[in-house]
Amino acid sequence: MAASEMVFGTVLGFELKQQIASRMLECPSNLEKSPLLEFAVKLLASADGWDRVIFYALWPIGKAQNACPGDAGPFRGAWSHSV
């Protein structure tokens, strides 16, 4: 949950999030439980401008997922089956 809060939260700036995401990818097994988080971290760590656009397009979904604790998130089940 802390990783998702960091990625989809508003406390940290984009550049710091990008640096943290790069470090998170050094141990990707920690991200395997959440396909949305894993995808977002890969986008966030990328230097590609289109990946940044896609990240910001997914941001509201991640924010909504963080608002619903546990498996009650509106996109958890649908996302995990589509990736």
Tab-separated table of C-alpha atoms in Angstrom:
chain	number	residue	atom	x	y	z
A	1	MET	CA	0.000	0.000	0.000
A	2	ALA	CA	2.846	2.417	0.763
A	3	ALA	CA	4.270	1.957	-2.730
A	4	SER	CA	0.905	2.685	-4.308
A	5	GLU	CA	0.472	5.762	-2.110
A	6	MET	CA	3.877	7.002	-3.233
A	7	VAL	CA	3.211	6.402	-6.930
A	8	PHE	CA	-0.349	7.725	-7.048
A	9	GLY	CA	-0.112	10.246	-4.206
A	10	THR	CA	0.387	13.985	-4.478
A	11	VAL	CA	2.985	14.563	-1.740
A	12	LEU	CA	6.124	13.914	-3.807
A	13	GLY	CA	7.160	15.644	-6.993
A	14	PHE	CA	7.395	13.799	-10.309
A	15	GLU	CA	11.196	13.761	-10.443
A	16	LEU	CA	11.512	12.214	-6.975
A	17	LYS	CA	8.817	9.659	-7.791
A	18	GLN	CA	10.722	8.818	-10.974
A	19	GLN	CA	13.929	8.194	-9.026
A	20	ILE	CA	12.129	6.037	-6.467
A	21	ALA	CA	10.372	4.079	-9.232
A	22	SER	CA	13.719	3.323	-10.846
A	23	ARG	CA	14.950	1.900	-7.551
A	24	MET	CA	11.744	-0.103	-7.098
A	25	LEU	CA	12.346	-1.814	-10.433
A	26	GLU	CA	15.607	-3.225	-9.080
A	27	CYS	CA	13.449	-5.649	-7.073
A	28	PRO	CA	10.348	-6.156	-9.248
A	29	SER	CA	9.063	-9.125	-7.230
A	30	ASN	CA	7.645	-6.584	-4.768
A	31	LEU	CA	5.362	-5.266	-7.497
A	32	GLU	CA	3.979	-8.579	-8.776
A	33	LYS	CA	0.947	-8.500	-6.467
A	34	SER	CA	-0.409	-5.402	-8.183
A	35	PRO	CA	-0.284	-5.328	-11.989
A	36	LEU	CA	-1.514	-1.723	-12.068
A	37	LEU	CA	1.211	-0.615	-9.676
A	38	GLU	CA	3.863	-2.566	-11.604
A	39	PHE	CA	2.791	-0.991	-14.892
A	40	ALA	CA	2.650	2.489	-13.349
A	41	VAL	CA	6.116	2.122	-11.813
A	42	LYS	CA	7.559	1.069	-15.179
A	43	LEU	CA	5.930	4.083	-16.829
A	44	LEU	CA	7.078	6.383	-14.060
A	45	ALA	CA	10.679	5.189	-14.240
A	46	SER	CA	10.834	5.677	-17.994
A	47	ALA	CA	12.298	8.841	-19.502
A	48	ASP	CA	9.983	8.584	-22.516
A	49	GLY	CA	7.486	11.422	-22.831
A	50	TRP	CA	4.672	9.129	-23.983
A	51	ASP	CA	5.141	6.930	-20.932
A	52	ARG	CA	4.654	10.034	-18.799
A	53	VAL	CA	1.413	10.823	-20.660
A	54	ILE	CA	0.161	7.262	-20.128
A	55	PHE	CA	1.146	7.420	-16.448
A	56	TYR	CA	-0.906	10.582	-15.957
A	57	ALA	CA	-3.834	8.958	-17.796
A	58	LEU	CA	-3.695	6.009	-15.350
A	59	TRP	CA	-3.185	8.223	-12.307
A	60	PRO	CA	-6.928	8.668	-11.504
A	61	ILE	CA	-7.417	4.895	-11.578
A	62	GLY	CA	-4.559	4.393	-9.126
A	63	LYS	CA	-5.865	7.194	-6.936
A	64	ALA	CA	-9.326	5.568	-6.863
A	65	GLN	CA	-7.756	2.200	-6.071
A	66	ASN	CA	-5.898	3.737	-3.107
A	67	ALA	CA	-9.144	5.208	-1.805
A	68	CYS	CA	-10.702	1.736	-1.488
A	69	PRO	CA	-8.811	-0.483	0.975
A	70	GLY	CA	-8.193	-4.169	0.412
A	71	ASP	CA	-9.675	-5.871	-2.626
A	72	ALA	CA	-12.653	-3.510	-2.707
A	73	GLY	CA	-11.000	-1.161	-5.184
A	74	PRO	CA	-13.187	-0.543	-8.234
A	75	PHE	CA	-10.505	-1.615	-10.718
A	76	ARG	CA	-8.531	-4.275	-8.839
A	77	GLY	CA	-10.291	-7.326	-10.214
A	78	ALA	CA	-10.724	-6.023	-13.735
A	79	TRP	CA	-7.130	-4.827	-14.013
A	80	SER	CA	-5.546	-8.011	-12.683
A	81	HIS	CA	-7.331	-10.110	-15.306
A	82	SER	CA	-6.557	-7.892	-18.256
A	83	VAL	CA	-2.764	-7.656	-17.852
